[in-house]
Amino acid sequence: MAENTREARTEAVRALEAEFGELISRMRRVLADNAQRVSPGMLPGAYKVFTTIVRRESVTLSALAESLMADKGQISRTVRELEELGLVRRTPDPDDGRSSLLSPTAEGLDRLAAARAPQESVLLDTLEAWSVEEIRDLARLLHALTAGETP
């Protein structure tokens, strides 16, 4: 079968879909494990909210809800839980007095680093035989796929 036929492309995309399914299953387990290490009983959804705040460094509740494509009320409840755990803090938004900025606390960053450490070493070990260029290529291609762009 020629490599550029519709059938070959369909077969390749189906194989990619299967691999993504496996990756998603594995990542769900990783996220659930990391959430438990950050705070026993933490749900993966709360972990996702927390790590998004960490990645954004400082974000409003509205922008966070939009980023996660989630209900603002649910995000607000989750953020309150993260605040009670000492992982997140609110500060007044200097650009909008009616709003607050959410950011991680030093304790939150420390707990997240400790929670991620076991999995990060597994990923580093798994990619040991890969060149830095191959790792960067994979990241670039995944970004293009996620963004719907041509690499």
Coordinates of N, CA, C and O in Angstrom, one line a residue:
M1 N 0.9 -1.2 0.0 CA 0.0 0.0 0.0 C 0.9 1.2 0.0 O 1.8 1.3 0.8
A2 N 0.6 2.2 -0.9 CA 1.4 3.4 -1.0 C 1.3 4.2 0.3 O 0.2 4.2 0.9
E3 N 2.4 4.8 0.7 CA 2.4 5.5 2.0 C 1.4 6.7 2.1 O 1.0 7.1 3.1
N4 N 1.1 7.3 0.9 CA 0.3 8.6 0.9 C -1.1 8.3 0.5 O -1.8 9.3 0.2
T5 N -1.6 7.1 0.5 CA -3.0 6.8 0.1 C -3.9 7.2 1.3 O -3.4 7.3 2.5
R6 N -5.1 7.4 1.0 CA -6.1 7.7 2.1 C -6.2 6.5 3.1 O -6.3 6.8 4.3
E7 N -6.1 5.3 2.6 CA -6.1 4.1 3.5 C -4.9 4.1 4.4 O -5.1 3.8 5.6
A8 N -3.8 4.4 3.9 CA -2.6 4.4 4.8 C -2.6 5.5 5.8 O -2.3 5.3 7.0
R9 N -3.1 6.7 5.4 CA -3.3 7.8 6.3 C -4.3 7.4 7.4 O -4.1 7.7 8.6
T10 N -5.4 6.8 7.0 CA -6.5 6.4 8.0 C -5.9 5.4 9.0 O -6.1 5.5 10.2
E11 N -5.2 4.4 8.5 CA -4.6 3.4 9.3 C -3.6 4.1 10.3 O -3.6 3.8 11.5
A12 N -2.8 5.0 9.8 CA -1.8 5.7 10.7 C -2.5 6.5 11.8 O -2.1 6.5 12.9
V13 N -3.6 7.2 11.4 CA -4.3 8.0 12.3 C -5.0 7.1 13.4 O -5.0 7.5 14.6
R14 N -5.5 6.0 13.0 CA -6.1 5.1 13.9 C -5.1 4.5 14.9 O -5.4 4.4 16.1
A15 N -3.9 4.2 14.4 CA -2.8 3.8 15.3 C -2.4 4.9 16.3 O -2.2 4.7 17.5
L16 N -2.4 6.1 15.8 CA -2.1 7.3 16.7 C -3.2 7.4 17.7 O -2.9 7.7 18.9
E17 N -4.5 7.3 17.3 CA -5.6 7.4 18.3 C -5.4 6.3 19.4 O -5.6 6.6 20.6
A18 N -5.1 5.1 19.0 CA -4.9 4.1 20.0 C -3.8 4.4 21.0 O -3.9 4.2 22.2
E19 N -2.7 5.0 20.5 CA -1.6 5.3 21.4 C -2.0 6.5 22.3 O -1.6 6.5 23.4
F20 N -2.8 7.4 21.7 CA -3.3 8.5 22.6 C -4.2 8.0 23.7 O -4.1 8.4 24.8
G21 N -5.0 7.0 23.4 CA -5.8 6.4 24.4 C -5.0 5.8 25.5 O -5.3 6.0 26.7
E22 N -3.9 5.1 25.2 CA -3.0 4.5 26.2 C -2.4 5.6 27.0 O -2.2 5.5 28.2
L23 N -1.9 6.7 26.3 CA -1.3 7.8 27.0 C -2.2 8.5 27.9 O -1.9 8.8 29.1
I24 N -3.5 8.7 27.5 CA -4.4 9.3 28.4 C -4.7 8.5 29.6 O -4.8 9.0 30.7
S25 N -4.9 7.2 29.4 CA -5.1 6.3 30.6 C -3.9 6.4 31.6 O -4.1 6.5 32.8
R26 N -2.7 6.4 31.0 CA -1.5 6.5 31.9 C -1.5 7.8 32.6 O -1.2 7.9 33.8
M27 N -1.7 8.9 31.9 CA -1.7 10.2 32.5 C -2.8 10.4 33.5 O -2.5 11.1 34.5
R28 N -3.9 9.8 33.4 CA -4.9 9.9 34.4 C -4.4 9.2 35.7 O -4.7 9.7 36.8
R29 N -3.7 8.1 35.5 CA -3.2 7.4 36.7 C -2.1 8.3 37.4 O -2.1 8.5 38.6
V30 N -1.3 8.9 36.5 CA -0.2 9.8 37.1 C -0.8 11.0 37.8 O -0.4 11.3 38.9
L31 N -1.8 11.6 37.2 CA -2.4 12.8 37.8 C -3.1 12.4 39.1 O -3.0 13.1 40.1
A32 N -3.8 11.2 39.1 CA -4.5 10.8 40.4 C -3.4 10.5 41.5 O -3.6 10.9 42.6
D33 N -2.3 9.9 41.1 CA -1.3 9.6 42.1 C -0.6 10.9 42.6 O -0.4 11.1 43.8
N34 N -0.3 11.8 41.7 CA 0.2 13.1 42.1 C -0.7 13.9 43.0 O -0.3 14.5 44.0
A35 N -2.0 13.9 42.6 CA -3.0 14.6 43.5 C -3.0 14.0 44.9 O -3.0 14.8 45.9
Q36 N -2.9 12.7 45.0 CA -2.8 12.1 46.4 C -1.6 12.4 47.1 O -1.6 12.6 48.3
R37 N -0.5 12.6 46.4 CA 0.8 13.0 47.0 C 0.8 14.5 47.5 O 1.4 14.8 48.5
V38 N 0.1 15.3 46.7 CA 0.0 16.7 47.1 C -0.9 16.8 48.4 O -0.5 17.5 49.3
S39 N -2.0 16.1 48.4 CA -2.9 16.1 49.5 C -3.8 14.9 49.5 O -4.6 14.8 48.6
P40 N -3.7 14.0 50.5 CA -4.5 12.8 50.5 C -6.0 13.2 50.3 O -6.5 14.1 51.0
G41 N -6.7 12.5 49.4 CA -8.1 12.8 49.1 C -8.3 13.8 48.0 O -9.5 14.0 47.6
M42 N -7.3 14.5 47.6 CA -7.4 15.4 46.5 C -7.9 14.7 45.2 O -7.3 13.7 44.8
L43 N -8.9 15.2 44.5 CA -9.3 14.7 43.3 C -8.5 15.2 42.1 O -7.9 16.3 42.2
P44 N -8.4 14.4 41.1 CA -7.6 14.8 39.9 C -8.0 16.1 39.3 O -7.2 16.9 38.9
G45 N -9.3 16.4 39.4 CA -9.8 17.7 38.9 C -9.2 18.9 39.7 O -8.9 19.9 39.1
A46 N -9.1 18.8 41.0 CA -8.6 19.8 41.8 C -7.1 19.9 41.5 O -6.5 21.0 41.5
Y47 N -6.4 18.8 41.3 CA -5.0 18.8 40.9 C -4.8 19.6 39.6 O -3.9 20.4 39.5
K48 N -5.7 19.4 38.7 CA -5.6 20.1 37.4 C -5.8 21.6 37.6 O -5.0 22.4 37.0
V49 N -6.7 22.0 38.4 CA -6.9 23.4 38.7 C -5.7 24.0 39.3 O -5.2 25.0 38.9
F50 N -5.1 23.3 40.3 CA -3.9 23.7 41.0 C -2.7 23.9 40.1 O -2.0 24.9 40.0
T51 N -2.5 22.8 39.2 CA -1.3 22.9 38.3 C -1.5 24.0 37.3 O -0.5 24.6 36.8
T52 N -2.7 24.3 36.9 CA -3.0 25.4 36.0 C -2.6 26.7 36.6 O -2.0 27.6 36.0
I53 N -3.0 26.9 37.9 CA -2.7 28.1 38.6 C -1.1 28.2 38.7 O -0.6 29.3 38.4
V54 N -0.5 27.1 39.0 CA 1.0 27.1 39.1 C 1.6 27.5 37.7 O 2.5 28.3 37.6
R55 N 1.1 26.9 36.6 CA 1.7 27.2 35.3 C 1.4 28.6 34.9 O 2.3 29.3 34.3
R56 N 0.3 29.2 35.2 CA -0.1 30.6 34.8 C 0.6 31.6 35.8 O 0.6 32.8 35.5
E57 N 1.0 31.1 37.0 CA 1.6 31.9 38.0 C 0.7 32.9 38.7 O 0.7 33.0 39.9
S58 N -0.1 33.6 38.0 CA -1.1 34.5 38.6 C -2.2 34.6 37.6 O -2.0 35.0 36.5
V59 N -3.4 34.3 38.0 CA -4.6 34.2 37.1 C -5.9 34.6 37.9 O -6.0 34.3 39.1
T60 N -6.8 35.2 37.2 CA -8.1 35.5 37.8 C -9.0 34.2 37.7 O -8.7 33.3 36.9
L61 N -10.0 34.2 38.5 CA -10.9 33.0 38.5 C -11.6 32.9 37.2 O -11.7 31.8 36.7
S62 N -12.0 34.0 36.6 CA -12.6 33.9 35.3 C -11.7 33.4 34.2 O -12.1 32.5 33.4
A63 N -10.5 33.8 34.2 CA -9.5 33.4 33.2 C -9.2 31.9 33.4 O -9.0 31.1 32.5
L64 N -9.1 31.5 34.7 CA -8.9 30.1 35.0 C -10.0 29.2 34.5 O -9.8 28.2 33.9
A65 N -11.3 29.6 34.8 CA -12.4 28.8 34.3 C -12.4 28.8 32.8 O -12.7 27.7 32.3
E66 N -12.1 29.9 32.2 CA -12.1 29.8 30.7 C -11.0 28.9 30.2 O -11.2 28.1 29.2
S67 N -9.8 29.0 30.8 CA -8.7 28.2 30.4 C -9.0 26.7 30.5 O -8.6 25.9 29.7
L68 N -9.7 26.3 31.6 CA -10.1 24.9 31.8 C -11.4 24.5 31.2 O -11.8 23.4 31.3
M69 N -12.1 25.5 30.5 CA -13.4 25.2 29.9 C -14.3 24.6 31.0 O -14.9 23.5 30.7
A70 N -14.4 25.2 32.1 CA -15.2 24.7 33.2 C -16.1 25.8 33.8 O -15.9 27.0 33.6
D71 N -17.1 25.3 34.5 CA -18.1 26.2 35.2 C -17.4 27.0 36.3 O -16.6 26.5 37.1
K72 N -17.6 28.3 36.2 CA -16.9 29.3 37.2 C -17.3 28.9 38.6 O -16.4 29.0 39.5
G73 N -18.5 28.5 38.9 CA -18.9 28.1 40.2 C -18.1 26.9 40.8 O -17.7 26.9 41.9
Q74 N -18.0 25.9 39.9 CA -17.2 24.7 40.3 C -15.7 25.1 40.5 O -15.1 24.6 41.5
I75 N -15.2 25.9 39.7 CA -13.8 26.3 39.8 C -13.6 27.1 41.1 O -12.7 26.9 41.9
S76 N -14.6 28.0 41.4 CA -14.5 28.8 42.6 C -14.5 27.9 43.9 O -13.7 28.1 44.8
R77 N -15.4 26.8 43.9 CA -15.4 25.9 45.0 C -14.0 25.2 45.2 O -13.5 25.0 46.2
T78 N -13.5 24.8 44.0 CA -12.2 24.0 44.0 C -11.1 25.0 44.5 O -10.3 24.5 45.3
V79 N -11.1 26.2 44.1 CA -10.1 27.2 44.5 C -10.2 27.4 46.0 O -9.2 27.4 46.7
R80 N -11.4 27.5 46.6 CA -11.6 27.6 48.0 C -10.9 26.4 48.8 O -10.3 26.6 49.8
E81 N -11.1 25.2 48.2 CA -10.5 24.0 48.8 C -9.0 24.1 48.8 O -8.3 23.8 49.8
L82 N -8.5 24.6 47.7 CA -7.0 24.7 47.5 C -6.5 25.8 48.5 O -5.4 25.6 49.0
E83 N -7.2 26.8 48.7 CA -6.8 27.8 49.7 C -6.8 27.2 51.1 O -5.9 27.5 51.8
E84 N -7.9 26.5 51.4 CA -7.9 25.9 52.8 C -6.8 24.9 53.0 O -6.3 24.7 54.1
L85 N -6.3 24.3 51.9 CA -5.1 23.4 52.0 C -3.8 24.1 52.1 O -2.7 23.5 52.2
G86 N -3.8 25.4 51.9 CA -2.6 26.3 51.9 C -1.8 26.2 50.6 O -0.6 26.6 50.6
L87 N -2.5 25.8 49.5 CA -1.8 25.6 48.3 C -1.8 26.9 47.4 O -1.0 27.1 46.5
V88 N -2.9 27.6 47.6 CA -3.2 28.8 46.7 C -3.6 30.0 47.6 O -4.1 29.8 48.7
R89 N -3.2 31.2 47.1 CA -3.7 32.4 47.8 C -4.3 33.3 46.8 O -4.0 33.3 45.6
R90 N -5.2 34.2 47.3 CA -5.8 35.3 46.5 C -5.2 36.6 46.9 O -5.0 36.9 48.1
T91 N -4.9 37.4 46.0 CA -4.5 38.8 46.2 C -5.4 39.7 45.3 O -5.9 39.3 44.3
P92 N -5.6 41.0 45.8 CA -6.4 41.9 44.9 C -5.7 42.1 43.5 O -4.5 42.2 43.4
D93 N -6.6 42.1 42.5 CA -6.2 42.4 41.2 C -5.9 43.9 41.0 O -6.9 44.6 41.1
P94 N -4.7 44.3 40.8 CA -4.5 45.7 40.6 C -5.2 46.4 39.4 O -5.4 47.6 39.4
D95 N -5.6 45.5 38.5 CA -6.2 46.1 37.3 C -7.8 46.1 37.4 O -8.4 46.7 36.6
D96 N -8.3 45.4 38.4 CA -9.7 45.3 38.6 C -10.0 45.0 40.1 O -9.9 43.9 40.5
G97 N -10.5 46.1 40.7 CA -10.7 46.0 42.2 C -11.8 45.0 42.6 O -11.8 44.6 43.7
R98 N -12.6 44.5 41.6 CA -13.6 43.6 41.9 C -13.1 42.1 41.9 O -13.8 41.2 42.2
S99 N -11.9 42.0 41.4 CA -11.4 40.6 41.1 C -10.2 40.4 41.9 O -9.5 41.3 42.5
S100 N -9.8 39.1 42.0 CA -8.6 38.6 42.7 C -7.7 37.9 41.8 O -8.2 37.3 40.8
L101 N -6.5 37.9 42.1 CA -5.5 37.1 41.4 C -5.2 35.8 42.2 O -5.0 35.9 43.4
L102 N -5.2 34.7 41.6 CA -4.9 33.4 42.2 C -3.4 33.1 41.9 O -3.0 33.1 40.8
S103 N -2.7 32.7 42.9 CA -1.3 32.3 42.7 C -1.0 31.1 43.7 O -1.6 31.0 44.8
P104 N 0.0 30.3 43.4 CA 0.4 29.3 44.3 C 1.2 29.8 45.5 O 1.9 30.9 45.3
T105 N 1.1 29.2 46.6 CA 1.9 29.6 47.8 C 3.2 28.8 47.7 O 3.4 27.9 46.9
A106 N 4.2 29.3 48.5 CA 5.5 28.6 48.5 C 5.3 27.1 49.0 O 5.9 26.2 48.4
E107 N 4.4 26.9 49.9 CA 4.1 25.5 50.4 C 3.5 24.7 49.2 O 3.8 23.6 49.0
G108 N 2.6 25.3 48.5 CA 2.0 24.6 47.4 C 3.0 24.2 46.3 O 3.0 23.1 45.8
L109 N 3.9 25.1 46.0 CA 5.0 24.8 45.1 C 5.9 23.7 45.6 O 6.3 22.8 44.8
D110 N 6.2 23.7 46.9 CA 7.0 22.7 47.4 C 6.3 21.3 47.4 O 6.9 20.3 47.0
R111 N 5.0 21.3 47.7 CA 4.3 20.0 47.7 C 4.1 19.5 46.3 O 4.2 18.3 46.1
L112 N 3.9 20.4 45.4 CA 3.8 20.0 44.0 C 5.1 19.4 43.5 O 5.1 18.3 42.8
A113 N 6.2 20.0 43.8 CA 7.5 19.5 43.4 C 7.8 18.1 43.9 O 8.2 17.2 43.2
A114 N 7.4 17.9 45.2 CA 7.6 16.6 45.8 C 6.7 15.6 45.2 O 7.1 14.4 45.0
A115 N 5.4 16.0 44.9 CA 4.5 15.1 44.3 C 4.9 14.6 42.9 O 4.7 13.5 42.5
R116 N 5.5 15.6 42.1 CA 5.9 15.3 40.8 C 7.2 14.5 40.7 O 7.5 13.8 39.7
A117 N 8.0 14.6 41.7 CA 9.4 14.0 41.6 C 9.4 12.5 41.2 O 10.2 12.2 40.3
P118 N 8.6 11.7 41.7 CA 8.7 10.3 41.3 C 8.4 10.0 39.9 O 9.0 9.3 39.2
Q119 N 7.4 10.7 39.3 CA 7.0 10.5 37.9 C 8.0 11.2 37.0 O 8.3 10.7 35.9
E120 N 8.5 12.3 37.4 CA 9.5 13.0 36.6 C 10.7 12.1 36.3 O 11.3 12.1 35.2
S121 N 11.2 11.4 37.4 CA 12.3 10.6 37.2 C 12.0 9.4 36.3 O 12.9 9.0 35.5
V122 N 10.8 8.9 36.3 CA 10.4 7.8 35.4 C 10.4 8.3 34.0 O 11.0 7.7 33.1
L123 N 9.9 9.5 33.7 CA 9.9 10.1 32.4 C 11.3 10.4 31.9 O 11.7 10.1 30.8
L124 N 12.1 10.9 32.8 CA 13.6 11.1 32.4 C 14.2 9.8 32.1 O 15.0 9.7 31.1
D125 N 14.0 8.8 32.9 CA 14.6 7.5 32.6 C 14.1 6.9 31.3 O 14.9 6.3 30.5
T126 N 12.8 7.0 31.0 CA 12.2 6.5 29.8 C 12.8 7.2 28.6 O 13.1 6.5 27.6
L127 N 13.1 8.5 28.7 CA 13.6 9.2 27.6 C 15.1 9.3 27.5 O 15.7 10.0 26.7
E128 N 15.8 8.6 28.4 CA 17.2 8.6 28.5 C 17.9 8.3 27.1 O 18.9 9.0 26.8
A129 N 17.4 7.4 26.4 CA 18.0 7.1 25.1 C 17.6 8.0 24.0 O 18.2 8.0 22.9
W130 N 16.7 8.9 24.2 CA 16.3 9.9 23.2 C 17.2 11.1 23.2 O 17.7 11.5 24.3
S131 N 17.5 11.7 22.1 CA 18.3 12.9 22.1 C 17.4 14.1 22.5 O 16.2 14.0 22.4
V132 N 18.0 15.1 23.0 CA 17.3 16.3 23.4 C 16.5 16.8 22.2 O 15.4 17.3 22.3
E133 N 17.1 16.7 21.0 CA 16.4 17.2 19.8 C 15.1 16.4 19.5 O 14.1 16.9 19.1
E134 N 15.2 15.1 19.7 CA 14.0 14.2 19.6 C 12.9 14.6 20.6 O 11.7 14.6 20.2
I135 N 13.3 14.9 21.8 CA 12.3 15.3 22.8 C 11.7 16.6 22.5 O 10.5 16.8 22.5
R136 N 12.5 17.5 22.0 CA 12.0 18.8 21.6 C 11.1 18.7 20.4 O 10.0 19.4 20.3
D137 N 11.4 17.8 19.4 CA 10.6 17.6 18.3 C 9.2 17.0 18.7 O 8.2 17.4 18.2
L138 N 9.2 16.1 19.6 CA 8.0 15.5 20.1 C 7.1 16.6 20.7 O 5.9 16.7 20.5
A139 N 7.7 17.4 21.6 CA 7.0 18.5 22.2 C 6.4 19.5 21.2 O 5.3 19.9 21.3
R140 N 7.2 19.8 20.2 CA 6.8 20.7 19.1 C 5.6 20.1 18.3 O 4.6 20.8 18.0
L141 N 5.7 18.8 18.0 CA 4.7 18.2 17.2 C 3.4 18.0 18.0 O 2.3 18.2 17.5
L142 N 3.5 17.7 19.3 CA 2.3 17.6 20.2 C 1.7 19.0 20.3 O 0.4 19.1 20.3
H143 N 2.5 20.0 20.5 CA 1.9 21.4 20.5 C 1.1 21.7 19.3 O 0.0 22.2 19.3
A144 N 1.7 21.4 18.1 CA 1.1 21.7 16.8 C -0.2 20.9 16.7 O -1.3 21.5 16.3
L145 N -0.3 19.7 17.1 CA -1.5 18.9 17.1 C -2.5 19.5 18.0 O -3.7 19.6 17.7
T146 N -2.1 19.8 19.2 CA -3.1 20.4 20.2 C -3.6 21.7 19.7 O -4.8 22.0 19.9
A147 N -2.8 22.5 19.1 CA -3.2 23.8 18.7 C -3.9 23.8 17.3 O -4.4 24.8 16.8
G148 N -3.9 22.6 16.7 CA -4.5 22.5 15.3 C -3.7 23.2 14.3 O -4.3 23.7 13.3
E149 N -2.4 23.2 14.4 CA -1.5 23.9 13.5 C -0.8 22.9 12.7 O -0.6 21.7 13.1
T150 N -0.2 23.3 11.6 CA 0.7 22.5 10.8 C 2.1 22.6 11.4 O 2.5 23.7 11.5
P151 N 2.8 21.5 11.6 CA 4.1 21.6 12.2 C 5.1 22.2 11.2 O 5.0 22.1 10.1

